[in-house]
Tab-separated table of N, CA and C and ligand atoms in Angstrom:
chain	number	residue	atom	x	y	z
A	1	MET	N	139.908	47.512	75.507
A	1	MET	CA	138.462	47.833	75.471
A	1	MET	C	137.685	47.050	76.685
A	2	GLN	N	137.906	45.872	76.864
A	2	GLN	CA	137.069	45.009	77.513
A	2	GLN	C	137.274	45.431	79.041
A	3	LYS	N	138.496	45.938	79.500
A	3	LYS	CA	138.635	46.794	80.819
A	3	LYS	C	137.876	47.922	81.089
A	4	VAL	N	137.817	48.717	80.019
A	4	VAL	CA	136.984	49.895	79.819
A	4	VAL	C	135.569	49.713	80.091
A	5	TRP	N	134.913	48.514	79.004
A	5	TRP	CA	133.767	48.066	79.289
A	5	TRP	C	132.899	47.819	80.659
A	6	ASN	N	134.157	46.865	81.064
A	6	ASN	CA	133.609	46.141	82.468
A	6	ASN	C	133.705	47.164	83.467
A	7	GLY	N	134.183	48.333	83.108
A	7	GLY	CA	134.480	49.310	84.286
A	7	GLY	C	133.496	50.560	84.228
A	8	ARG	N	132.286	49.994	83.378
A	8	ARG	CA	131.184	51.162	83.488
A	8	ARG	C	130.372	51.377	84.765
A	9	PRO	N	129.740	52.445	85.002
A	9	PRO	CA	130.040	53.529	84.345
A	9	PRO	C	131.044	54.241	84.493
A	10	TRP	N	131.029	55.273	83.460
A	10	TRP	CA	132.273	56.093	83.532
A	10	TRP	C	131.744	57.857	83.578
A	11	LEU	N	132.593	58.304	84.646
A	11	LEU	CA	131.859	59.885	84.780
A	11	LEU	C	133.128	60.520	84.044
A	12	PHE	N	132.948	61.590	83.685
A	12	PHE	CA	133.925	62.771	83.294
A	12	PHE	C	133.277	64.249	84.203
A	13	ASP	N	134.084	64.817	84.970
A	13	ASP	CA	133.704	66.037	85.646
A	13	ASP	C	132.292	65.901	86.176
A	14	ASN	N	131.789	64.507	86.896
A	14	ASN	CA	130.652	64.042	87.398
A	14	ASN	C	129.247	64.107	86.229
A	15	GLN	N	129.680	63.874	84.898
A	15	GLN	CA	128.842	63.597	84.245
A	15	GLN	C	128.794	62.449	83.785
A	16	LEU	N	127.800	61.775	83.379
A	16	LEU	CA	127.765	60.286	82.793
A	16	LEU	C	128.731	60.312	81.292
A	17	PHE	N	129.523	59.567	81.329
A	17	PHE	CA	130.048	59.303	80.059
A	17	PHE	C	129.364	57.855	79.189
A	18	VAL	N	128.446	58.019	78.556
A	18	VAL	CA	127.856	56.820	78.036
A	18	VAL	C	128.545	56.259	76.993
A	19	LEU	N	128.874	54.862	76.978
A	19	LEU	CA	129.582	53.980	76.173
A	19	LEU	C	128.741	53.303	75.243
A	20	LYS	N	128.784	52.971	73.834
A	20	LYS	CA	128.082	52.163	73.123
A	20	LYS	C	129.098	51.265	72.625
A	21	GLU	N	128.745	49.994	72.225
A	21	GLU	CA	129.483	49.073	71.402
A	21	GLU	C	129.578	49.346	69.911
A	22	PHE	N	130.565	49.459	69.418
A	22	PHE	CA	130.813	49.859	67.897
A	22	PHE	C	129.933	49.008	67.081
A	23	GLU	N	129.178	49.379	66.458
A	23	GLU	CA	128.236	48.228	65.346
A	23	GLU	C	128.731	48.879	64.063
A	24	GLY	N	128.773	50.073	63.521
A	24	GLY	CA	129.030	50.755	62.336
A	24	GLY	C	128.074	50.554	61.408
A	25	TYR	N	126.631	50.145	61.721
A	25	TYR	CA	125.582	50.173	60.741
A	25	TYR	C	124.347	51.007	60.854
A	26	THR	N	124.498	51.694	61.926
A	26	THR	CA	123.532	52.872	62.454
A	26	THR	C	123.906	54.249	61.617
A	27	PRO	N	122.900	54.759	61.122
A	27	PRO	CA	123.585	56.225	60.974
A	27	PRO	C	123.912	56.998	62.203
A	28	LEU	N	124.892	57.892	62.504
A	28	LEU	CA	125.154	58.380	63.503
A	28	LEU	C	123.961	59.328	64.200
A	29	HIS	N	123.013	59.926	63.313
A	29	HIS	CA	121.896	60.567	64.098
A	29	HIS	C	121.231	59.412	64.994
A	30	ARG	N	121.089	58.373	64.645
A	30	ARG	CA	120.123	57.404	65.262
A	30	ARG	C	120.808	56.451	66.402
A	31	VAL	N	121.925	56.875	66.627
A	31	VAL	CA	122.791	56.096	67.617
A	31	VAL	C	122.212	56.889	69.057
A	32	ASN	N	121.898	55.948	69.655
A	32	ASN	CA	121.239	56.293	70.973
A	32	ASN	C	121.905	56.110	72.420
A	33	PHE	N	121.992	57.182	72.838
A	33	PHE	CA	122.831	57.576	74.182
A	33	PHE	C	121.994	57.560	75.368
A	34	ASP	N	120.762	57.170	75.395
A	34	ASP	CA	119.743	57.320	76.411
A	34	ASP	C	120.031	56.195	77.429
A	35	TYR	N	120.546	55.218	77.243
A	35	TYR	CA	120.980	53.944	78.510
A	35	TYR	C	122.349	53.731	78.600
A	36	GLU	N	122.637	53.190	79.979
A	36	GLU	CA	123.717	53.108	80.410
A	36	GLU	C	123.592	52.280	81.673
A	37	CYS	N	124.675	51.472	82.055
A	37	CYS	CA	124.507	50.580	82.829
A	37	CYS	C	125.307	51.332	84.479
A	38	LEU	N	124.264	51.016	85.566
A	38	LEU	CA	124.592	51.680	86.662
A	38	LEU	C	124.466	50.657	87.817
A	39	TRP	N	125.471	50.595	88.731
A	39	TRP	CA	125.249	49.678	89.650
A	39	TRP	C	124.414	50.480	90.861
A	40	VAL	N	123.733	49.710	91.420
A	40	VAL	CA	122.396	50.037	92.327
A	40	VAL	C	122.971	49.278	93.928
A	41	TRP	N	123.008	50.058	94.652
A	41	TRP	CA	123.036	49.483	95.956
A	41	TRP	C	121.466	49.330	96.888
A	42	MET	N	121.454	48.114	96.993
A	42	MET	CA	120.045	47.954	97.678
A	42	MET	C	120.465	48.067	99.124
A	43	HIS	N	119.527	48.885	100.090
A	43	HIS	CA	120.126	48.902	101.456
A	43	HIS	C	118.679	48.177	102.371
A	44	ASN	N	118.874	47.636	103.030
A	44	ASN	CA	117.656	47.381	104.221
A	44	ASN	C	117.168	46.101	103.973
A	45	LEU	N	117.844	45.366	103.057
A	45	LEU	CA	117.396	44.094	102.411
A	45	LEU	C	117.673	42.950	103.143
A	46	PRO	N	116.799	42.527	103.802
A	46	PRO	CA	116.915	41.035	104.584
A	46	PRO	C	118.054	40.086	103.783
A	47	LEU	N	118.508	39.370	105.016
A	47	LEU	CA	119.829	38.699	104.123
A	47	LEU	C	119.060	37.418	103.464
A	48	SER	N	118.052	36.898	103.777
A	48	SER	CA	117.271	35.759	103.246
A	48	SER	C	116.943	36.148	101.690
A	49	CYS	N	117.067	37.460	101.423
A	49	CYS	CA	116.523	38.493	100.392
A	49	CYS	C	117.575	38.812	99.405
A	50	MET	N	118.974	38.234	99.734
A	50	MET	CA	120.289	38.700	99.006
A	50	MET	C	120.651	37.500	98.112
A	51	THR	N	119.754	37.191	97.173
A	51	THR	CA	119.789	36.112	96.171
A	51	THR	C	119.825	36.731	94.890
A	52	LYS	N	120.311	35.905	93.984
A	52	LYS	CA	120.268	36.485	92.510
A	52	LYS	C	118.938	36.664	92.148
A	53	GLU	N	118.082	35.513	92.508
A	53	GLU	CA	116.709	35.586	91.944
A	53	GLU	C	115.630	37.096	92.704
A	54	ARG	N	116.301	37.405	93.725
A	54	ARG	CA	115.601	38.522	94.357
A	54	ARG	C	116.358	39.863	93.780
A	55	GLY	N	117.389	39.900	93.311
A	55	GLY	CA	118.168	40.972	93.021
A	55	GLY	C	117.689	41.026	91.264
A	56	VAL	N	117.328	39.929	90.609
A	56	VAL	CA	116.874	39.833	89.151
A	56	VAL	C	115.520	40.403	89.223
A	57	GLN	N	114.552	40.326	90.572
A	57	GLN	CA	113.287	40.403	90.588
A	57	GLN	C	113.052	41.920	90.935
A	58	ILE	N	114.078	42.560	91.832
A	58	ILE	CA	113.775	43.795	92.274
A	58	ILE	C	114.340	44.760	90.814
A	59	GLY	N	115.460	44.385	90.852
A	59	GLY	CA	116.398	45.508	89.793
A	59	GLY	C	114.989	45.405	88.386
A	60	GLY	N	114.751	44.069	88.095
A	60	GLY	CA	113.817	44.083	86.886
A	60	GLY	C	112.641	45.127	86.992
A	61	THR	N	112.360	45.603	87.943
A	61	THR	CA	111.181	46.625	87.936
A	61	THR	C	111.948	48.163	87.634
A	62	MET	N	113.009	47.982	87.589
A	62	MET	CA	113.640	49.443	87.157
A	62	MET	C	113.868	49.158	85.375
A	63	ARG	N	114.617	48.259	85.264
A	63	ARG	CA	114.724	47.698	83.678
A	63	ARG	C	115.393	46.498	83.684
A	64	ARG	N	116.651	46.254	82.638
A	64	ARG	CA	117.399	44.994	82.493
A	64	ARG	C	118.196	44.989	83.343
A	65	VAL	N	118.240	43.975	84.345
A	65	VAL	CA	119.281	43.579	85.211
A	65	VAL	C	120.432	42.669	84.175
A	66	GLU	N	121.823	43.460	84.399
A	66	GLU	CA	122.807	42.950	83.703
A	66	GLU	C	123.557	41.967	84.610
A	67	GLU	N	123.707	42.492	85.780
A	67	GLU	CA	124.713	41.473	86.886
A	67	GLU	C	124.025	41.594	88.315
A	68	VAL	N	124.276	40.287	89.200
A	68	VAL	CA	123.877	40.504	90.461
A	68	VAL	C	125.112	40.266	91.236
A	69	ASP	N	125.372	40.887	91.853
A	69	ASP	CA	127.036	40.692	92.926
A	69	ASP	C	126.387	39.644	93.975
A	70	VAL	N	126.747	38.269	93.514
A	70	VAL	CA	126.424	36.979	94.426
A	70	VAL	C	127.933	36.529	94.373
A	71	HIS	N	127.814	35.733	95.398
A	71	HIS	CA	129.091	34.553	95.375
A	71	HIS	C	128.781	33.431	94.505
A	72	GLU	N	129.598	32.600	94.472
A	72	GLU	CA	128.902	31.528	93.413
A	72	GLU	C	127.935	30.491	93.898
A	73	ASP	N	127.489	30.617	95.072
A	73	ASP	CA	126.393	29.784	95.577
A	73	ASP	C	124.998	30.652	95.111
A	74	GLY	N	125.042	31.859	94.512
A	74	GLY	CA	124.059	32.392	94.477
A	74	GLY	C	123.600	33.601	95.494
A	75	SER	N	124.335	33.554	96.564
A	75	SER	CA	123.830	34.540	97.474
A	75	SER	C	124.809	35.656	97.865
A	76	GLY	N	124.365	36.500	98.538
A	76	GLY	CA	125.002	37.767	99.103
A	76	GLY	C	125.180	38.080	100.447
A	77	TRP	N	126.090	38.975	100.779
A	77	TRP	CA	126.157	38.988	102.211
A	77	TRP	C	126.657	40.300	102.573
A	78	GLY	N	126.057	41.024	103.368
A	78	GLY	CA	126.661	42.376	103.733
A	78	GLY	C	125.633	43.288	103.906
A	79	SER	N	126.134	44.843	104.161
A	79	SER	CA	125.043	45.587	104.689
A	79	SER	C	124.136	46.335	103.475
A	80	PHE	N	124.505	46.021	102.320
A	80	PHE	CA	123.844	46.320	101.092
A	80	PHE	C	124.038	45.285	99.833
A	81	PHE	N	123.181	45.065	98.975
A	81	PHE	CA	123.271	44.210	98.061
A	81	PHE	C	123.606	45.249	96.606
A	82	ARG	N	124.728	44.455	95.677
A	82	ARG	CA	124.782	45.376	94.372
A	82	ARG	C	124.193	44.545	92.921
A	83	VAL	N	123.472	45.258	92.412
A	83	VAL	CA	122.856	44.942	91.399
A	83	VAL	C	123.087	45.958	90.310
A	84	GLN	N	123.597	45.412	88.926
A	84	GLN	CA	123.996	46.224	87.865
A	84	GLN	C	122.826	46.314	86.838
A	85	ILE	N	122.223	47.541	86.613
A	85	ILE	CA	120.863	47.663	85.624
A	85	ILE	C	121.388	48.319	84.662
A	86	TYR	N	120.758	48.289	83.354
A	86	TYR	CA	120.748	48.813	82.149
A	86	TYR	C	119.803	49.820	82.120
A	87	MET	N	120.057	51.015	82.554
A	87	MET	CA	118.949	51.919	82.548
A	87	MET	C	118.650	53.028	81.737
A	88	ASP	N	117.367	53.335	81.482
A	88	ASP	CA	117.049	54.282	80.737
A	88	ASP	C	117.157	55.814	81.574
A	89	LEU	N	117.937	56.494	80.813
A	89	LEU	CA	118.874	57.711	81.537
A	89	LEU	C	117.236	58.904	81.205
A	90	THR	N	116.533	58.722	80.483
A	90	THR	CA	115.404	59.544	80.492
A	90	THR	C	114.510	59.756	81.473
A	91	GLN	N	114.309	58.236	82.105
A	91	GLN	CA	113.703	58.330	83.248
A	91	GLN	C	114.255	58.615	84.733
A	92	PRO	N	113.580	59.366	85.572
A	92	PRO	CA	114.139	59.458	86.600
A	92	PRO	C	114.763	57.888	87.645
A	93	LEU	N	115.971	58.530	88.212
A	93	LEU	CA	116.286	57.390	88.934
A	93	LEU	C	115.576	56.881	90.104
A	94	ALA	N	115.445	55.586	90.327
A	94	ALA	CA	114.587	54.953	91.330
A	94	ALA	C	114.977	55.281	92.792
A	95	ARG	N	114.385	55.891	93.765
A	95	ARG	CA	114.904	56.225	95.126
A	95	ARG	C	114.702	54.656	95.795
A	96	GLY	N	113.776	53.641	95.570
A	96	GLY	CA	113.945	52.693	96.188
A	96	GLY	C	112.528	51.733	95.620
A	97	ARG	N	112.250	50.633	96.434
A	97	ARG	CA	111.057	49.773	96.247
A	97	ARG	C	110.722	49.409	97.534
A	98	THR	N	109.405	48.858	97.478
A	98	THR	CA	108.869	48.399	98.441
A	98	THR	C	108.717	46.844	98.208
A	99	ILE	N	109.211	46.098	99.183
A	99	ILE	CA	109.395	44.261	99.077
A	99	ILE	C	108.260	43.975	100.046
A	100	ASN	N	107.926	42.791	99.671
A	100	ASN	CA	106.968	41.813	100.522
A	100	ASN	C	107.719	41.018	101.163
A	101	VAL	N	108.010	40.872	102.257
A	101	VAL	CA	108.780	39.450	102.972
A	101	VAL	C	108.152	38.910	103.906
A	102	LYS	N	107.594	37.512	103.907
A	102	LYS	CA	106.447	37.050	104.812
A	102	LYS	C	105.556	38.227	105.052
A	103	VAL	N	104.816	38.485	106.071
A	103	VAL	CA	103.752	39.512	106.201
A	103	VAL	C	104.009	41.094	106.206
A	104	GLU	N	105.410	41.224	105.998
A	104	GLU	CA	105.471	42.565	106.205
A	104	GLU	C	106.180	43.078	104.978
A	105	SER	N	105.942	44.430	104.558
A	105	SER	CA	106.308	45.467	103.644
A	105	SER	C	107.655	46.404	104.202
A	106	ILE	N	108.542	46.191	103.248
A	106	ILE	CA	110.050	46.602	103.905
A	106	ILE	C	110.289	47.587	102.521
A	107	TRP	N	110.801	48.774	103.344
A	107	TRP	CA	111.279	49.906	101.823
A	107	TRP	C	112.553	49.776	101.643
A	108	ILE	N	113.115	49.296	100.584
A	108	ILE	CA	114.280	48.822	99.929
A	108	ILE	C	114.914	50.197	99.332
A	109	LEU	N	115.801	51.104	100.310
A	109	LEU	CA	116.370	52.449	99.751
A	109	LEU	C	117.645	51.753	98.968
A	110	PHE	N	117.615	52.697	97.740
A	110	PHE	CA	118.829	52.443	96.378
A	110	PHE	C	119.694	53.781	96.577
A	111	SER	N	121.106	53.483	96.427
A	111	SER	CA	121.844	54.500	96.228
A	111	SER	C	122.722	53.936	94.785
A	112	TYR	N	123.194	54.958	94.438
A	112	TYR	CA	123.924	54.686	92.923
A	112	TYR	C	125.697	54.749	93.159
A	113	GLU	N	126.344	53.726	92.741
A	113	GLU	CA	127.701	53.671	92.839
A	113	GLU	C	128.049	54.491	91.391
A	114	LYS	N	128.962	55.609	91.838
A	114	LYS	CA	129.435	56.557	90.841
A	114	LYS	C	128.111	57.327	89.951
A	115	MET	N	127.498	57.550	91.039
A	115	MET	CA	126.036	58.325	90.318
A	115	MET	C	126.448	59.541	89.720
A	116	PRO	N	125.965	59.619	88.443
A	116	PRO	CA	126.341	60.941	87.806
A	116	PRO	C	125.555	62.237	88.209
A	117	ARG	N	125.957	63.441	87.922
A	117	ARG	CA	125.503	64.488	87.998
A	117	ARG	C	123.689	64.370	87.512
A	118	ILE	N	122.778	64.603	88.368
A	118	ILE	CA	121.169	64.239	87.984
A	118	ILE	C	120.656	65.507	88.460
A	119	CYS	N	119.621	65.643	87.910
A	119	CYS	CA	118.697	66.816	88.252
A	119	CYS	C	118.250	66.762	89.544
A	120	PHE	N	118.008	67.557	90.520
A	120	PHE	CA	117.289	67.077	91.736
A	120	PHE	C	115.950	66.955	91.877
A	121	SER	N	115.432	67.725	90.739
A	121	SER	CA	114.111	68.238	90.516
A	121	SER	C	113.308	66.974	89.947
A	122	CYS	N	113.844	66.171	89.031
A	122	CYS	CA	113.085	65.181	88.429
A	122	CYS	C	113.695	64.064	88.560
A	123	GLY	N	115.201	64.000	88.960
A	123	GLY	CA	115.835	62.529	89.263
A	123	GLY	C	116.374	62.182	87.883
A	124	CYS	N	116.109	63.038	86.670
A	124	CYS	CA	116.835	62.396	85.282
A	124	CYS	C	118.572	62.797	85.191
A	125	ALA	N	118.980	62.191	84.554
A	125	ALA	CA	120.454	62.276	84.421
A	125	ALA	C	121.111	62.972	83.022
A	126	VAL	N	119.821	63.311	82.071
A	126	VAL	CA	119.968	63.802	81.005
A	126	VAL	C	120.003	65.375	81.052
A	127	HIS	N	120.069	65.839	81.867
A	127	HIS	CA	119.892	67.501	82.220
A	127	HIS	C	120.272	67.871	83.518
A	128	GLY	N	120.466	69.025	83.729
A	128	GLY	CA	120.880	69.608	84.839
A	128	GLY	C	119.103	70.413	85.349
A	129	VAL	N	119.346	70.919	86.468
A	129	VAL	CA	117.760	71.540	87.032
A	129	VAL	C	117.290	72.875	86.070
A	130	LYS	N	118.570	73.507	85.312
A	130	LYS	CA	118.148	74.765	84.631
A	130	LYS	C	117.378	74.245	83.238
A	131	GLY	N	117.709	72.852	83.012
A	131	GLY	CA	117.201	72.215	81.724
A	131	GLY	C	115.703	71.753	81.561
A	132	CYS	N	115.338	71.405	83.116
A	132	CYS	CA	114.277	70.471	83.524
A	132	CYS	C	112.909	71.058	82.943
A	133	SER	N	112.146	70.232	82.517
A	133	SER	CA	110.940	70.819	81.773
A	133	SER	C	109.735	70.061	82.384
A	134	GLY	N	110.094	69.008	83.209
A	134	GLY	CA	109.218	68.078	83.743
A	134	GLY	C	108.125	69.050	84.579
A	135	ILE	N	107.095	68.718	85.345
A	135	ILE	CA	106.192	68.999	86.198
A	135	ILE	C	106.940	69.204	87.489
A	136	LEU	N	107.383	68.084	87.773
A	136	LEU	CA	108.481	67.908	89.184
A	136	LEU	C	109.419	69.115	89.143
A	137	GLY	N	109.715	69.440	88.245
A	137	GLY	CA	110.926	70.626	87.719
A	137	GLY	C	110.512	71.960	88.311
A	138	GLU	N	109.557	72.303	87.883
A	138	GLU	CA	108.733	73.791	88.301
A	138	GLU	C	109.051	74.076	89.912
A	139	SER	N	109.468	75.333	89.853
A	139	SER	CA	109.800	75.559	91.462
A	139	SER	C	108.382	75.506	91.997
A	140	ASP	N	108.319	74.453	93.354
A	140	ASP	CA	107.057	75.132	93.804
A	140	ASP	C	107.229	75.037	95.441
A	141	GLY	N	108.473	75.284	95.634
A	141	GLY	CA	108.847	75.569	97.037
A	141	GLY	C	109.003	73.890	97.912
A	142	LYS	N	108.635	72.896	97.081
A	142	LYS	CA	108.681	71.783	97.731
A	142	LYS	C	110.501	71.348	98.096
A	143	GLU	N	110.788	70.410	98.793
A	143	GLU	CA	111.990	69.615	98.914
A	143	GLU	C	112.289	68.950	97.955
A	144	ASP	N	113.335	69.046	97.560
A	144	ASP	CA	113.586	68.356	96.106
A	144	ASP	C	113.475	66.763	96.813
A	145	GLN	N	113.048	65.509	96.058
A	145	GLN	CA	113.420	64.113	96.411
A	145	GLN	C	114.251	63.808	95.875
A	146	TYR	N	115.176	64.364	95.505
A	146	TYR	CA	116.209	63.480	94.794
A	146	TYR	C	117.491	64.546	95.444
A	147	GLY	N	118.487	63.711	95.823
A	147	GLY	CA	119.853	64.596	96.126
A	147	GLY	C	121.179	63.632	96.393
A	148	ILE	N	121.873	64.398	96.912
A	148	ILE	CA	123.678	63.942	96.755
A	148	ILE	C	123.549	62.443	97.755
A	149	TRP	N	122.357	62.423	98.563
A	149	TRP	CA	122.333	61.165	99.572
A	149	TRP	C	122.173	59.931	98.728
A	150	MET	N	121.872	59.894	97.356
A	150	MET	CA	121.669	59.007	96.547
A	150	MET	C	122.864	58.366	96.001
A	151	ARG	N	123.808	58.992	96.188
A	151	ARG	CA	125.505	58.515	95.657
A	151	ARG	C	125.750	57.426	97.014
A	152	ALA	N	126.135	56.323	96.058
A	152	ALA	CA	126.775	55.200	97.003
A	152	ALA	C	128.318	55.607	97.593
A	153	THR	N	128.399	55.663	99.043
A	153	THR	CA	129.874	55.890	99.480
A	153	THR	C	130.168	54.683	100.185
B	201	ZN	ZN1	114.568	67.717	85.511
């Protein structure tokens, strides 16, 4: 069980397979499957910002940070920085965040490990384009703001 739990998120046919810890006291109709942990890759992050603190700070703007992928000394290293976030799936996946480093503003681009199928109109994982009721989902000829490029590879 622990191996499956630690391997989240899981996909089935590219759809997110949301897992919940069994507790047995909530009526089934009230069990909420709108949240799941996703690994976010943060790109363009300066090396000095690849720290547990910064990971929690940036990731915390999306929701609850579960884990920051750092070495034992709390620092990271590489072309991207991994942060696991407990996400609200009814909200659009964030495409990135602007952070301030010294006097400069830097756009930090996000991609998602094992990104599930999402609606490319509104960025949510809970429906496909056909089920989209958001204002952004109305076809107005604009290019989608979300796409397959958000999948970390
Ligand atoms: Zn939508």
